[in-house]
mmCIF file of C-alpha atoms and ligand atoms in Angstrom:
data_model
loop_
_atom_site.group_PDB
_atom_site.id
_atom_site.type_symbol
_atom_site.label_atom_id
_atom_site.label_comp_id
_atom_site.label_asym_id
_atom_site.label_seq_id
_atom_site.Cartn_x
_atom_site.Cartn_y
_atom_site.Cartn_z
ATOM 1 C CA MET A 1 12.505 -87.027 -140.794
ATOM 2 C CA LYS A 2 13.926 -88.003 -137.432
ATOM 3 C CA ILE A 3 17.182 -86.595 -136.057
ATOM 4 C CA LEU A 4 19.019 -87.746 -132.953
ATOM 5 C CA ILE A 5 20.671 -84.874 -131.067
ATOM 6 C CA VAL A 6 23.478 -86.078 -128.796
ATOM 7 C CA ASN A 7 25.014 -83.882 -126.099
ATOM 8 C CA GLY A 8 28.064 -84.993 -124.179
ATOM 9 C CA PRO A 9 29.466 -84.501 -120.682
ATOM 10 C CA ASN A 10 28.854 -81.403 -118.589
ATOM 11 C CA LEU A 11 26.413 -79.899 -121.069
ATOM 12 C CA ASN A 12 23.732 -80.710 -118.479
ATOM 13 C CA MET A 13 25.537 -78.067 -116.376
ATOM 14 C CA LEU A 14 24.841 -75.247 -118.835
ATOM 15 C CA GLY A 15 23.796 -72.123 -116.975
ATOM 16 C CA ILE A 16 26.065 -73.125 -114.070
ATOM 17 C CA ARG A 17 29.357 -74.090 -115.725
ATOM 18 C CA GLU A 18 31.759 -71.329 -116.754
ATOM 19 C CA PRO A 19 29.065 -68.794 -117.695
ATOM 20 C CA SER A 20 31.676 -66.449 -119.168
ATOM 21 C CA LEU A 21 32.285 -69.123 -121.836
ATOM 22 C CA TYR A 22 28.978 -70.943 -122.121
ATOM 23 C CA GLY A 23 26.475 -68.251 -121.143
ATOM 24 C CA SER A 24 23.673 -68.239 -118.588
ATOM 25 C CA ALA A 25 21.063 -70.289 -120.468
ATOM 26 C CA THR A 26 20.380 -73.706 -118.967
ATOM 27 C CA TYR A 27 20.400 -77.167 -120.537
ATOM 28 C CA ALA A 28 16.594 -77.215 -120.262
ATOM 29 C CA GLN A 29 16.549 -74.024 -122.321
ATOM 30 C CA LEU A 30 18.819 -75.641 -124.927
ATOM 31 C CA GLU A 31 16.410 -78.574 -125.171
ATOM 32 C CA THR A 32 13.481 -76.183 -125.598
ATOM 33 C CA TYR A 33 15.400 -74.302 -128.299
ATOM 34 C CA ILE A 34 16.231 -77.502 -130.200
ATOM 35 C CA LYS A 35 12.609 -78.715 -129.968
ATOM 36 C CA GLN A 36 11.388 -75.352 -131.269
ATOM 37 C CA VAL A 37 13.783 -75.388 -134.252
ATOM 38 C CA CYS A 38 12.770 -78.963 -135.025
ATOM 39 C CA GLY A 39 9.064 -78.193 -134.677
ATOM 40 C CA GLU A 40 9.366 -75.235 -137.082
ATOM 41 C CA ASN A 41 11.147 -77.363 -139.656
ATOM 42 C CA GLY A 42 9.169 -80.594 -139.611
ATOM 43 C CA ILE A 43 11.928 -82.531 -137.858
ATOM 44 C CA GLU A 44 11.178 -85.165 -135.226
ATOM 45 C CA ALA A 45 13.803 -84.683 -132.513
ATOM 46 C CA GLU A 46 15.181 -87.206 -130.071
ATOM 47 C CA ILE A 47 17.488 -85.453 -127.618
ATOM 48 C CA PHE A 48 20.008 -87.454 -125.597
ATOM 49 C CA GLN A 49 22.562 -86.232 -123.042
ATOM 50 C CA SER A 50 25.085 -88.294 -121.138
ATOM 51 C CA ASN A 51 28.250 -87.788 -119.142
ATOM 52 C CA HIS A 52 29.403 -91.301 -120.106
ATOM 53 C CA GLU A 53 31.307 -92.218 -123.247
ATOM 54 C CA GLY A 54 29.868 -95.736 -123.546
ATOM 55 C CA ALA A 55 26.307 -94.462 -123.152
ATOM 56 C CA ILE A 56 26.939 -92.066 -126.044
ATOM 57 C CA VAL A 57 28.297 -94.936 -128.158
ATOM 58 C CA ASP A 58 25.161 -96.958 -127.275
ATOM 59 C CA ALA A 59 22.873 -94.061 -128.259
ATOM 60 C CA ILE A 60 24.623 -93.661 -131.621
ATOM 61 C CA GLN A 61 24.375 -97.399 -132.312
ATOM 62 C CA ALA A 62 20.684 -97.383 -131.324
ATOM 63 C CA ALA A 63 20.021 -94.668 -133.919
ATOM 64 C CA LEU A 64 20.600 -97.171 -136.708
ATOM 65 C CA GLY A 65 17.231 -97.882 -138.320
ATOM 66 C CA ARG A 66 15.519 -95.359 -136.028
ATOM 67 C CA ALA A 67 16.957 -91.960 -137.018
ATOM 68 C CA ASP A 68 17.856 -90.404 -140.362
ATOM 69 C CA GLY A 69 20.772 -88.327 -139.084
ATOM 70 C CA ILE A 70 22.689 -87.181 -136.026
ATOM 71 C CA VAL A 71 23.620 -83.790 -134.582
ATOM 72 C CA ILE A 72 26.316 -84.216 -131.966
ATOM 73 C CA ASN A 73 28.104 -82.039 -129.457
ATOM 74 C CA PRO A 74 30.486 -84.593 -127.937
ATOM 75 C CA ALA A 75 31.752 -81.935 -125.472
ATOM 76 C CA ALA A 76 35.089 -82.984 -123.917
ATOM 77 C CA TYR A 77 34.927 -86.374 -125.696
ATOM 78 C CA THR A 78 35.434 -84.390 -128.900
ATOM 79 C CA HIS A 79 39.122 -84.255 -128.138
ATOM 80 C CA THR A 80 39.639 -87.826 -126.909
ATOM 81 C CA SER A 81 37.049 -90.278 -128.191
ATOM 82 C CA ILE A 82 37.987 -92.617 -130.983
ATOM 83 C CA ALA A 83 35.090 -94.790 -129.710
ATOM 84 C CA ILE A 84 32.547 -92.082 -130.614
ATOM 85 C CA LEU A 85 34.278 -91.555 -133.980
ATOM 86 C CA ASP A 86 34.057 -95.295 -134.670
ATOM 87 C CA ALA A 87 30.388 -95.433 -133.609
ATOM 88 C CA LEU A 88 29.543 -92.624 -136.055
ATOM 89 C CA LYS A 89 31.441 -94.448 -138.794
ATOM 90 C CA ALA A 90 29.747 -97.740 -137.892
ATOM 91 C CA VAL A 91 26.193 -96.458 -138.261
ATOM 92 C CA ALA A 92 27.196 -94.300 -141.256
ATOM 93 C CA LEU A 93 24.303 -91.896 -140.735
ATOM 94 C CA PRO A 94 24.930 -88.313 -141.866
ATOM 95 C CA ALA A 95 26.170 -86.425 -138.817
ATOM 96 C CA VAL A 96 26.925 -82.777 -138.058
ATOM 97 C CA GLU A 97 29.104 -81.602 -135.172
ATOM 98 C CA VAL A 98 28.226 -78.620 -132.968
ATOM 99 C CA HIS A 99 30.171 -76.718 -130.326
ATOM 100 C CA LEU A 100 28.801 -73.786 -128.398
ATOM 101 C CA THR A 101 32.256 -72.208 -128.212
ATOM 102 C CA ASP A 102 34.866 -71.806 -130.916
ATOM 103 C CA ILE A 103 37.126 -74.774 -130.161
ATOM 104 C CA GLY A 104 39.578 -73.527 -132.768
ATOM 105 C CA THR A 105 40.497 -70.453 -130.745
ATOM 106 C CA ARG A 106 40.619 -71.987 -127.246
ATOM 107 C CA GLU A 107 43.357 -74.194 -125.717
ATOM 108 C CA ALA A 108 45.507 -76.147 -128.190
ATOM 109 C CA PHE A 109 44.126 -79.481 -126.909
ATOM 110 C CA ARG A 110 40.647 -78.493 -128.119
ATOM 111 C CA ARG A 111 41.748 -78.142 -131.739
ATOM 112 C CA VAL A 112 41.483 -81.866 -132.518
ATOM 113 C CA SER A 113 38.025 -83.347 -133.009
ATOM 114 C CA TYR A 114 37.892 -87.113 -133.432
ATOM 115 C CA PRO A 115 34.094 -87.390 -133.914
ATOM 116 C CA GLY A 116 34.316 -84.453 -136.322
ATOM 117 C CA MET A 117 36.255 -86.715 -138.696
ATOM 118 C CA ALA A 118 33.014 -88.642 -139.308
ATOM 119 C CA CYS A 119 30.840 -85.523 -139.694
ATOM 120 C CA ILE A 120 29.838 -83.757 -142.894
ATOM 121 C CA ALA A 121 30.155 -80.326 -141.233
ATOM 122 C CA SER A 122 30.963 -78.572 -137.953
ATOM 123 C CA PHE A 123 29.498 -75.435 -136.401
ATOM 124 C CA ALA A 124 31.490 -73.904 -133.543
ATOM 125 C CA GLY A 125 31.272 -70.628 -131.665
ATOM 126 C CA LEU A 126 27.660 -69.842 -132.530
ATOM 127 C CA GLY A 127 26.109 -70.776 -129.169
ATOM 128 C CA PHE A 128 22.623 -72.301 -129.427
ATOM 129 C CA GLU A 129 22.406 -71.063 -133.041
ATOM 130 C CA GLY A 130 24.949 -73.720 -133.991
ATOM 131 C CA TYR A 131 22.289 -76.368 -133.348
ATOM 132 C CA ARG A 132 19.892 -74.597 -135.719
ATOM 133 C CA SER A 133 22.587 -74.421 -138.410
ATOM 134 C CA ALA A 134 23.413 -78.094 -137.925
ATOM 135 C CA LEU A 135 19.769 -79.226 -138.005
ATOM 136 C CA LEU A 136 18.995 -77.211 -141.143
ATOM 137 C CA LEU A 137 22.123 -78.423 -142.934
ATOM 138 C CA LEU A 138 21.304 -82.007 -142.029
ATOM 139 C CA LYS A 139 17.699 -81.590 -143.197
ATOM 140 C CA GLN A 140 18.880 -80.146 -146.503
ATOM 141 C CA THR A 141 21.403 -82.952 -146.922
ATOM 142 C CA LEU A 142 18.807 -85.630 -146.199
ATOM 143 C CA GLU A 143 16.345 -84.043 -148.636
ATOM 144 C CA ASN A 144 18.800 -83.238 -151.432
ATOM 145 C CA GLY A 145 21.435 -85.857 -150.917
ATOM 146 C CA GLN A 146 24.277 -83.379 -150.382
ATOM 147 C CA PRO A 147 25.240 -80.496 -148.114
ATOM 148 C CA ALA A 148 24.172 -77.032 -149.291
HETATM 149 C C1 DQA B 1 32.188 -77.827 -126.130
HETATM 150 C C2 DQA B 1 33.701 -77.546 -126.287
HETATM 151 C C3 DQA B 1 34.514 -78.640 -125.624
HETATM 152 O O1 DQA B 1 35.899 -78.367 -125.793
HETATM 153 C C4 DQA B 1 34.219 -78.703 -124.140
HETATM 154 O O2 DQA B 1 34.930 -79.762 -123.537
HETATM 155 C C5 DQA B 1 32.754 -78.799 -123.851
HETATM 156 C C6 DQA B 1 31.816 -78.027 -124.666
HETATM 157 C C7 DQA B 1 31.336 -76.670 -126.667
HETATM 158 O O3 DQA B 1 30.145 -76.896 -126.888
HETATM 159 O O4 DQA B 1 31.840 -75.561 -126.855
HETATM 160 O O5 DQA B 1 32.351 -79.426 -122.879
HETATM 161 O O6 DQA B 1 31.870 -78.979 -126.868
#
């Protein structure tokens, strides 16, 4: 089973950006964590990060025929990007949304998630653990045909 993990803008700045919100662990550490979770669970991981909306759309489109599902943290594009929502709908692969922080309890403008409208589930506020939850839910869905 192959899963594409997409991380949006400024997540490459983890460890530097707003540590009181996002913690001190770096993006490299997040990649290591994701690879470890995937390795333990028989998942082939392809991890992609971009600060550019169109590049994220391209990566989602390129997953068609190559990946079985998508885990996505669209970062700030969560709250603005109909293009990423449409790309997820276009490929129609099962997708799960992740946010390190709890977007529901931050500024009002973070409460809308466009890409989330094409996702079977969202995990927010769990830090790195949210990626584990998303990967395991996606694996279960792909194996059983429905979310747990
Ligand atoms: C984020 C939450 C977004 O609102 C924010 O723009 C990010 C990161 C998170 O993981 O908590 O860049 O997606």
